[in-house]
Amino acid sequence: MKTLYEFSVRRTDGTLQLMDEYKGKPLIIVNTASKCGFTNQFKELQELYEEYQNQGLVILGFPSGNFNNQEFENIDKTIEFCEINFGVTFPMFAKVHVKGKDIEPLFAFLISEKKGLLTEGIKWNFTKFLIDREGNVVERIAPQVSPLKMQRRIDQIV
């Protein structure tokens, strides 16, 4: 069975990045969408990033248009939107599929590690996966849950 660190993901410029770059760091991996009702979570994710980055926490954002096509087609527009409207400085990656036959392998792995409450697959934008320093998926947080409500759990893994 693969581990989190054996996956590679596409950066916004199209180049590959190995996930082993994040070995030993606590992570929040989240599927995002710029035109979603939960888009204000970018601000809260950025707040968490600023508060915990000195303790090693990294937030990885993966734009996706799987739910009502709520993401820009152009990744540059997505990045600009996130930076201008929410001051996002945490790493954002190329647009991915988080469900269906073209699902990003990293997200297939995350789902296999932590099933949802009512369904296996990701149900909506801003599903958050909390990863400990050893690469274990310790929690899956529903889209409607504010990232700021994750602080107690983050404190346990940083």
Short mmCIF file of N, CA and C in Angstrom, two decimals:
data_model
loop_
_atom_site.label_atom_id
_atom_site.label_comp_id
_atom_site.label_asym_id
_atom_site.label_seq_id
_atom_site.Cartn_x
_atom_site.Cartn_y
_atom_site.Cartn_z
N MET A 1 0.85 -1.19 0.00
CA MET A 1 0.00 0.00 0.00
C MET A 1 0.89 1.25 0.00
N LYS A 2 0.47 2.22 -0.77
CA LYS A 2 1.21 3.48 -0.85
C LYS A 2 1.07 4.30 0.43
N THR A 3 2.05 5.15 0.65
CA THR A 3 1.96 6.13 1.72
C THR A 3 1.75 7.50 1.08
N LEU A 4 1.35 8.44 1.87
CA LEU A 4 1.13 9.81 1.39
C LEU A 4 2.34 10.35 0.64
N TYR A 5 3.53 10.01 1.13
CA TYR A 5 4.75 10.58 0.58
C TYR A 5 5.19 9.98 -0.75
N GLU A 6 4.50 8.97 -1.23
CA GLU A 6 4.82 8.37 -2.52
C GLU A 6 4.09 9.02 -3.69
N PHE A 7 3.18 9.94 -3.39
CA PHE A 7 2.42 10.61 -4.44
C PHE A 7 3.15 11.84 -4.95
N SER A 8 2.83 12.22 -6.16
CA SER A 8 3.29 13.49 -6.71
C SER A 8 2.05 14.26 -7.15
N VAL A 9 2.15 15.56 -7.12
CA VAL A 9 1.03 16.43 -7.49
C VAL A 9 1.55 17.51 -8.44
N ARG A 10 0.64 18.10 -9.19
CA ARG A 10 1.02 19.15 -10.15
C ARG A 10 0.93 20.52 -9.50
N ARG A 11 2.00 21.26 -9.65
CA ARG A 11 1.99 22.67 -9.22
C ARG A 11 1.17 23.47 -10.23
N THR A 12 0.94 24.71 -9.92
CA THR A 12 0.16 25.56 -10.82
C THR A 12 0.87 25.80 -12.16
N ASP A 13 2.18 25.64 -12.19
CA ASP A 13 2.92 25.82 -13.44
C ASP A 13 3.01 24.53 -14.25
N GLY A 14 2.39 23.45 -13.74
CA GLY A 14 2.35 22.18 -14.45
C GLY A 14 3.46 21.21 -14.09
N THR A 15 4.46 21.66 -13.34
CA THR A 15 5.55 20.77 -12.96
C THR A 15 5.09 19.87 -11.81
N LEU A 16 5.76 18.72 -11.69
CA LEU A 16 5.42 17.77 -10.63
C LEU A 16 6.17 18.10 -9.34
N GLN A 17 5.48 17.87 -8.25
CA GLN A 17 6.09 18.03 -6.93
C GLN A 17 5.83 16.74 -6.16
N LEU A 18 6.86 16.19 -5.57
CA LEU A 18 6.71 15.00 -4.76
C LEU A 18 6.19 15.38 -3.38
N MET A 19 5.26 14.58 -2.88
CA MET A 19 4.70 14.85 -1.56
C MET A 19 5.72 14.60 -0.45
N ASP A 20 6.80 13.86 -0.76
CA ASP A 20 7.80 13.62 0.29
C ASP A 20 8.49 14.90 0.72
N GLU A 21 8.27 15.98 -0.03
CA GLU A 21 8.78 17.29 0.39
C GLU A 21 8.17 17.71 1.73
N TYR A 22 7.01 17.14 2.05
CA TYR A 22 6.29 17.51 3.27
C TYR A 22 6.48 16.49 4.40
N LYS A 23 7.39 15.57 4.22
CA LYS A 23 7.66 14.54 5.23
C LYS A 23 8.03 15.23 6.55
N GLY A 24 7.41 14.77 7.63
CA GLY A 24 7.71 15.31 8.95
C GLY A 24 6.93 16.56 9.30
N LYS A 25 6.06 17.01 8.41
CA LYS A 25 5.26 18.21 8.67
C LYS A 25 3.78 17.85 8.82
N PRO A 26 3.10 18.48 9.77
CA PRO A 26 1.65 18.31 9.81
C PRO A 26 1.03 19.06 8.62
N LEU A 27 -0.03 18.49 8.06
CA LEU A 27 -0.64 19.06 6.86
C LEU A 27 -2.15 19.17 7.01
N ILE A 28 -2.70 20.14 6.30
CA ILE A 28 -4.13 20.16 6.00
C ILE A 28 -4.20 20.16 4.48
N ILE A 29 -4.86 19.16 3.94
CA ILE A 29 -5.05 19.07 2.49
C ILE A 29 -6.54 19.32 2.24
N VAL A 30 -6.83 20.27 1.36
CA VAL A 30 -8.22 20.70 1.16
C VAL A 30 -8.52 20.90 -0.32
N ASN A 31 -9.70 20.44 -0.74
CA ASN A 31 -10.16 20.74 -2.10
C ASN A 31 -10.94 22.05 -2.05
N THR A 32 -10.55 22.98 -2.89
CA THR A 32 -11.10 24.33 -2.84
C THR A 32 -11.90 24.66 -4.09
N ALA A 33 -12.66 25.75 -4.01
CA ALA A 33 -13.41 26.26 -5.16
C ALA A 33 -13.65 27.76 -4.93
N SER A 34 -13.27 28.54 -5.91
CA SER A 34 -13.32 30.00 -5.78
C SER A 34 -14.73 30.59 -5.77
N LYS A 35 -15.70 29.88 -6.37
CA LYS A 35 -17.05 30.43 -6.49
C LYS A 35 -18.05 29.69 -5.62
N CYS A 36 -17.58 29.12 -4.53
CA CYS A 36 -18.41 28.31 -3.63
C CYS A 36 -18.90 29.16 -2.46
N GLY A 37 -20.01 28.75 -1.87
CA GLY A 37 -20.51 29.42 -0.68
C GLY A 37 -19.58 29.32 0.51
N PHE A 38 -18.65 28.36 0.49
CA PHE A 38 -17.68 28.18 1.58
C PHE A 38 -16.36 28.88 1.28
N THR A 39 -16.31 29.70 0.24
CA THR A 39 -15.06 30.33 -0.18
C THR A 39 -14.42 31.17 0.93
N ASN A 40 -15.24 31.68 1.85
CA ASN A 40 -14.67 32.46 2.96
C ASN A 40 -13.74 31.61 3.83
N GLN A 41 -13.77 30.30 3.66
CA GLN A 41 -12.86 29.45 4.42
C GLN A 41 -11.40 29.68 4.01
N PHE A 42 -11.17 30.25 2.83
CA PHE A 42 -9.80 30.61 2.46
C PHE A 42 -9.19 31.53 3.52
N LYS A 43 -9.98 32.48 3.99
CA LYS A 43 -9.51 33.43 5.01
C LYS A 43 -9.14 32.69 6.29
N GLU A 44 -9.99 31.76 6.71
CA GLU A 44 -9.74 31.01 7.94
C GLU A 44 -8.54 30.06 7.77
N LEU A 45 -8.42 29.44 6.61
CA LEU A 45 -7.27 28.57 6.35
C LEU A 45 -5.98 29.39 6.40
N GLN A 46 -6.02 30.58 5.83
CA GLN A 46 -4.85 31.46 5.86
C GLN A 46 -4.50 31.85 7.30
N GLU A 47 -5.52 32.13 8.13
CA GLU A 47 -5.29 32.45 9.54
C GLU A 47 -4.58 31.29 10.25
N LEU A 48 -5.05 30.07 9.99
CA LEU A 48 -4.42 28.89 10.60
C LEU A 48 -2.97 28.75 10.12
N TYR A 49 -2.77 28.98 8.84
CA TYR A 49 -1.43 28.87 8.26
C TYR A 49 -0.49 29.86 8.94
N GLU A 50 -0.93 31.09 9.09
CA GLU A 50 -0.09 32.11 9.72
C GLU A 50 0.18 31.78 11.19
N GLU A 51 -0.82 31.24 11.87
CA GLU A 51 -0.66 30.92 13.29
C GLU A 51 0.26 29.73 13.53
N TYR A 52 0.21 28.73 12.66
CA TYR A 52 0.91 27.47 12.92
C TYR A 52 2.10 27.18 12.00
N GLN A 53 2.36 28.01 11.02
CA GLN A 53 3.44 27.66 10.09
C GLN A 53 4.81 27.60 10.77
N ASN A 54 5.02 28.39 11.81
CA ASN A 54 6.29 28.33 12.54
C ASN A 54 6.45 27.01 13.30
N GLN A 55 5.34 26.30 13.48
CA GLN A 55 5.38 24.97 14.11
C GLN A 55 5.38 23.87 13.05
N GLY A 56 5.51 24.26 11.79
CA GLY A 56 5.64 23.30 10.71
C GLY A 56 4.40 23.02 9.89
N LEU A 57 3.23 23.49 10.33
CA LEU A 57 2.00 23.20 9.59
C LEU A 57 2.03 23.79 8.19
N VAL A 58 1.64 22.96 7.22
CA VAL A 58 1.50 23.42 5.85
C VAL A 58 0.09 23.09 5.39
N ILE A 59 -0.55 24.05 4.75
CA ILE A 59 -1.87 23.84 4.16
C ILE A 59 -1.67 23.74 2.65
N LEU A 60 -2.26 22.71 2.05
CA LEU A 60 -2.15 22.49 0.61
C LEU A 60 -3.53 22.58 0.00
N GLY A 61 -3.72 23.57 -0.87
CA GLY A 61 -5.01 23.79 -1.52
C GLY A 61 -5.03 23.22 -2.93
N PHE A 62 -6.09 22.47 -3.22
CA PHE A 62 -6.26 21.86 -4.54
C PHE A 62 -7.59 22.30 -5.14
N PRO A 63 -7.55 23.30 -6.04
CA PRO A 63 -8.78 23.75 -6.68
C PRO A 63 -9.45 22.62 -7.46
N SER A 64 -10.77 22.61 -7.42
CA SER A 64 -11.53 21.60 -8.14
C SER A 64 -12.86 22.19 -8.60
N GLY A 65 -13.27 21.80 -9.79
CA GLY A 65 -14.55 22.24 -10.33
C GLY A 65 -15.57 21.13 -10.34
N ASN A 66 -15.37 20.08 -9.53
CA ASN A 66 -16.25 18.91 -9.54
C ASN A 66 -17.66 19.18 -9.06
N PHE A 67 -17.87 20.22 -8.30
CA PHE A 67 -19.18 20.47 -7.73
C PHE A 67 -19.75 21.75 -8.32
N ASN A 68 -20.65 21.59 -9.25
CA ASN A 68 -21.30 22.72 -9.95
C ASN A 68 -20.31 23.63 -10.64
N ASN A 69 -19.15 23.10 -11.01
CA ASN A 69 -18.13 23.87 -11.75
C ASN A 69 -17.86 25.22 -11.09
N GLN A 70 -17.58 25.20 -9.80
CA GLN A 70 -17.41 26.43 -9.02
C GLN A 70 -15.95 26.89 -8.94
N GLU A 71 -15.17 26.52 -9.94
CA GLU A 71 -13.78 26.96 -9.99
C GLU A 71 -13.49 27.53 -11.37
N PHE A 72 -12.63 28.56 -11.42
CA PHE A 72 -12.23 29.14 -12.69
C PHE A 72 -11.54 28.09 -13.54
N GLU A 73 -11.66 28.20 -14.85
CA GLU A 73 -10.95 27.29 -15.76
C GLU A 73 -9.45 27.58 -15.72
N ASN A 74 -9.10 28.85 -15.66
CA ASN A 74 -7.71 29.28 -15.71
C ASN A 74 -7.12 29.31 -14.30
N ILE A 75 -6.07 28.52 -14.07
CA ILE A 75 -5.47 28.43 -12.74
C ILE A 75 -4.88 29.77 -12.28
N ASP A 76 -4.38 30.57 -13.23
CA ASP A 76 -3.85 31.89 -12.85
C ASP A 76 -4.94 32.77 -12.26
N LYS A 77 -6.15 32.66 -12.80
CA LYS A 77 -7.28 33.42 -12.28
C LYS A 77 -7.63 32.95 -10.86
N THR A 78 -7.55 31.64 -10.64
CA THR A 78 -7.81 31.08 -9.31
C THR A 78 -6.81 31.63 -8.30
N ILE A 79 -5.55 31.56 -8.63
CA ILE A 79 -4.49 32.02 -7.71
C ILE A 79 -4.64 33.51 -7.43
N GLU A 80 -4.88 34.29 -8.47
CA GLU A 80 -5.07 35.73 -8.30
C GLU A 80 -6.27 36.00 -7.38
N PHE A 81 -7.37 35.30 -7.59
CA PHE A 81 -8.56 35.46 -6.78
C PHE A 81 -8.25 35.18 -5.30
N CYS A 82 -7.55 34.09 -5.05
CA CYS A 82 -7.23 33.70 -3.67
C CYS A 82 -6.30 34.71 -2.99
N GLU A 83 -5.30 35.19 -3.73
CA GLU A 83 -4.35 36.14 -3.17
C GLU A 83 -5.00 37.49 -2.90
N ILE A 84 -5.73 38.00 -3.88
CA ILE A 84 -6.32 39.34 -3.75
C ILE A 84 -7.44 39.37 -2.72
N ASN A 85 -8.32 38.38 -2.73
CA ASN A 85 -9.50 38.41 -1.87
C ASN A 85 -9.26 37.87 -0.46
N PHE A 86 -8.30 36.96 -0.31
CA PHE A 86 -8.12 36.31 0.99
C PHE A 86 -6.68 36.31 1.48
N GLY A 87 -5.76 36.89 0.73
CA GLY A 87 -4.36 36.96 1.14
C GLY A 87 -3.68 35.61 1.24
N VAL A 88 -4.14 34.64 0.46
CA VAL A 88 -3.62 33.28 0.54
C VAL A 88 -2.13 33.24 0.19
N THR A 89 -1.34 32.67 1.10
CA THR A 89 0.09 32.47 0.85
C THR A 89 0.47 31.00 0.98
N PHE A 90 -0.46 30.16 1.44
CA PHE A 90 -0.14 28.74 1.53
C PHE A 90 -0.14 28.14 0.12
N PRO A 91 0.56 27.02 -0.08
CA PRO A 91 0.68 26.44 -1.42
C PRO A 91 -0.65 26.03 -2.03
N MET A 92 -0.84 26.46 -3.26
CA MET A 92 -1.99 26.05 -4.07
C MET A 92 -1.45 25.26 -5.26
N PHE A 93 -2.23 24.30 -5.71
CA PHE A 93 -1.79 23.40 -6.77
C PHE A 93 -2.70 23.50 -7.98
N ALA A 94 -2.36 22.74 -9.01
CA ALA A 94 -3.15 22.71 -10.23
C ALA A 94 -4.55 22.18 -9.94
N LYS A 95 -5.49 22.56 -10.76
CA LYS A 95 -6.87 22.11 -10.63
C LYS A 95 -6.93 20.60 -10.79
N VAL A 96 -7.69 19.94 -9.90
CA VAL A 96 -7.79 18.48 -9.89
C VAL A 96 -9.24 18.02 -9.85
N HIS A 97 -9.43 16.74 -10.10
CA HIS A 97 -10.72 16.08 -9.87
C HIS A 97 -10.63 15.38 -8.53
N VAL A 98 -11.65 15.54 -7.70
CA VAL A 98 -11.66 14.89 -6.39
C VAL A 98 -12.72 13.79 -6.33
N LYS A 99 -13.31 13.48 -7.48
CA LYS A 99 -14.25 12.37 -7.58
C LYS A 99 -14.31 11.93 -9.04
N GLY A 100 -14.91 10.79 -9.25
CA GLY A 100 -15.10 10.29 -10.61
C GLY A 100 -13.91 9.52 -11.15
N LYS A 101 -13.98 9.17 -12.41
CA LYS A 101 -12.96 8.31 -13.02
C LYS A 101 -11.61 9.01 -13.14
N ASP A 102 -11.59 10.33 -13.16
CA ASP A 102 -10.34 11.08 -13.28
C ASP A 102 -9.83 11.61 -11.94
N ILE A 103 -10.27 11.00 -10.83
CA ILE A 103 -9.90 11.48 -9.51
C ILE A 103 -8.37 11.55 -9.37
N GLU A 104 -7.90 12.61 -8.78
CA GLU A 104 -6.49 12.77 -8.46
C GLU A 104 -6.08 11.63 -7.53
N PRO A 105 -5.02 10.87 -7.85
CA PRO A 105 -4.62 9.75 -7.00
C PRO A 105 -4.43 10.11 -5.53
N LEU A 106 -3.90 11.29 -5.25
CA LEU A 106 -3.74 11.71 -3.85
C LEU A 106 -5.08 11.72 -3.14
N PHE A 107 -6.13 12.23 -3.79
CA PHE A 107 -7.44 12.29 -3.15
C PHE A 107 -8.08 10.91 -3.04
N ALA A 108 -7.83 10.04 -3.98
CA ALA A 108 -8.30 8.65 -3.86
C ALA A 108 -7.68 8.02 -2.62
N PHE A 109 -6.40 8.30 -2.40
CA PHE A 109 -5.71 7.79 -1.21
C PHE A 109 -6.32 8.37 0.07
N LEU A 110 -6.50 9.68 0.11
CA LEU A 110 -7.06 10.32 1.30
C LEU A 110 -8.43 9.75 1.65
N ILE A 111 -9.26 9.58 0.63
CA ILE A 111 -10.60 9.03 0.83
C ILE A 111 -10.52 7.60 1.37
N SER A 112 -9.58 6.82 0.84
CA SER A 112 -9.45 5.43 1.30
C SER A 112 -8.99 5.38 2.76
N GLU A 113 -8.26 6.38 3.19
CA GLU A 113 -7.76 6.43 4.56
C GLU A 113 -8.82 6.90 5.55
N LYS A 114 -9.67 7.82 5.13
CA LYS A 114 -10.71 8.36 6.01
C LYS A 114 -12.00 8.53 5.21
N LYS A 115 -12.91 7.60 5.42
CA LYS A 115 -14.21 7.65 4.75
C LYS A 115 -15.04 8.78 5.36
N GLY A 116 -15.99 9.26 4.58
CA GLY A 116 -16.91 10.28 5.08
C GLY A 116 -17.97 9.67 5.97
N LEU A 117 -18.76 10.51 6.59
CA LEU A 117 -19.79 10.06 7.51
C LEU A 117 -20.88 9.26 6.79
N LEU A 118 -21.39 9.79 5.71
CA LEU A 118 -22.48 9.11 5.01
C LEU A 118 -22.04 8.47 3.70
N THR A 119 -20.90 8.86 3.21
CA THR A 119 -20.44 8.34 1.93
C THR A 119 -18.92 8.28 1.93
N GLU A 120 -18.40 7.44 1.07
CA GLU A 120 -16.95 7.34 0.96
C GLU A 120 -16.36 8.57 0.29
N GLY A 121 -16.92 8.96 -0.82
CA GLY A 121 -16.36 10.04 -1.62
C GLY A 121 -16.52 11.42 -1.01
N ILE A 122 -15.85 12.35 -1.63
CA ILE A 122 -15.96 13.75 -1.21
C ILE A 122 -17.29 14.29 -1.71
N LYS A 123 -18.04 14.92 -0.81
CA LYS A 123 -19.38 15.39 -1.14
C LYS A 123 -19.43 16.84 -1.63
N TRP A 124 -18.41 17.63 -1.28
CA TRP A 124 -18.48 19.04 -1.64
C TRP A 124 -17.10 19.69 -1.50
N ASN A 125 -17.03 20.94 -1.93
CA ASN A 125 -15.82 21.74 -1.81
C ASN A 125 -15.46 21.95 -0.34
N PHE A 126 -14.18 22.15 -0.09
CA PHE A 126 -13.63 22.44 1.23
C PHE A 126 -13.75 21.28 2.22
N THR A 127 -13.62 20.05 1.70
CA THR A 127 -13.42 18.90 2.57
C THR A 127 -11.94 18.96 2.97
N LYS A 128 -11.69 18.85 4.27
CA LYS A 128 -10.35 19.03 4.79
C LYS A 128 -9.82 17.73 5.40
N PHE A 129 -8.57 17.39 5.08
CA PHE A 129 -7.93 16.20 5.64
C PHE A 129 -6.75 16.67 6.50
N LEU A 130 -6.73 16.24 7.75
CA LEU A 130 -5.66 16.59 8.68
C LEU A 130 -4.68 15.42 8.73
N ILE A 131 -3.41 15.72 8.47
CA ILE A 131 -2.36 14.72 8.37
C ILE A 131 -1.32 15.00 9.46
N ASP A 132 -0.91 13.95 10.20
CA ASP A 132 0.11 14.16 11.24
C ASP A 132 1.51 14.13 10.64
N ARG A 133 2.51 14.33 11.47
CA ARG A 133 3.91 14.42 11.01
C ARG A 133 4.42 13.11 10.41
N GLU A 134 3.76 12.00 10.70
CA GLU A 134 4.18 10.71 10.16
C GLU A 134 3.46 10.38 8.85
N GLY A 135 2.58 11.28 8.39
CA GLY A 135 1.86 11.05 7.14
C GLY A 135 0.55 10.30 7.30
N ASN A 136 0.10 10.14 8.53
CA ASN A 136 -1.18 9.47 8.79
C ASN A 136 -2.34 10.45 8.64
N VAL A 137 -3.38 10.02 7.97
CA VAL A 137 -4.59 10.83 7.86
C VAL A 137 -5.35 10.64 9.17
N VAL A 138 -5.32 11.66 10.01
CA VAL A 138 -5.91 11.52 11.35
C VAL A 138 -7.36 11.97 11.44
N GLU A 139 -7.77 12.82 10.52
CA GLU A 139 -9.14 13.29 10.58
C GLU A 139 -9.57 13.83 9.22
N ARG A 140 -10.85 13.65 8.94
CA ARG A 140 -11.49 14.22 7.76
C ARG A 140 -12.55 15.17 8.27
N ILE A 141 -12.51 16.41 7.82
CA ILE A 141 -13.40 17.45 8.33
C ILE A 141 -14.35 17.87 7.23
N ALA A 142 -15.62 17.88 7.54
CA ALA A 142 -16.67 18.17 6.56
C ALA A 142 -16.56 19.60 6.03
N PRO A 143 -17.05 19.80 4.81
CA PRO A 143 -16.97 21.12 4.18
C PRO A 143 -17.56 22.26 5.00
N GLN A 144 -18.68 22.01 5.66
CA GLN A 144 -19.36 23.10 6.38
C GLN A 144 -18.67 23.47 7.69
N VAL A 145 -17.72 22.67 8.16
CA VAL A 145 -17.03 22.95 9.42
C VAL A 145 -15.94 24.00 9.19
N SER A 146 -15.99 25.03 9.98
CA SER A 146 -15.00 26.09 9.89
C SER A 146 -13.60 25.55 10.17
N PRO A 147 -12.62 25.93 9.36
CA PRO A 147 -11.24 25.52 9.65
C PRO A 147 -10.79 25.92 11.04
N LEU A 148 -11.30 27.02 11.56
CA LEU A 148 -10.89 27.48 12.90
C LEU A 148 -11.33 26.50 14.00
N LYS A 149 -12.33 25.69 13.72
CA LYS A 149 -12.77 24.68 14.69
C LYS A 149 -11.81 23.50 14.75
N MET A 150 -10.79 23.51 13.89
CA MET A 150 -9.80 22.43 13.86
C MET A 150 -8.63 22.71 14.80
N GLN A 151 -8.60 23.87 15.43
CA GLN A 151 -7.42 24.28 16.21
C GLN A 151 -7.05 23.29 17.31
N ARG A 152 -8.01 22.78 18.05
CA ARG A 152 -7.70 21.85 19.13
C ARG A 152 -7.01 20.62 18.56
N ARG A 153 -7.50 20.13 17.45
CA ARG A 153 -6.91 18.94 16.81
C ARG A 153 -5.53 19.26 16.23
N ILE A 154 -5.36 20.44 15.66
CA ILE A 154 -4.06 20.85 15.14
C ILE A 154 -3.04 20.92 16.27
N ASP A 155 -3.46 21.47 17.41
CA ASP A 155 -2.57 21.57 18.57
C ASP A 155 -2.02 20.21 18.97
N GLN A 156 -2.79 19.14 18.74
CA GLN A 156 -2.38 17.80 19.13
C GLN A 156 -1.31 17.22 18.18
N ILE A 157 -1.19 17.77 16.98
CA ILE A 157 -0.25 17.16 16.02
C ILE A 157 0.94 18.06 15.67
N VAL A 158 0.92 19.33 16.08
CA VAL A 158 2.05 20.20 15.73
C VAL A 158 3.20 20.04 16.65
#
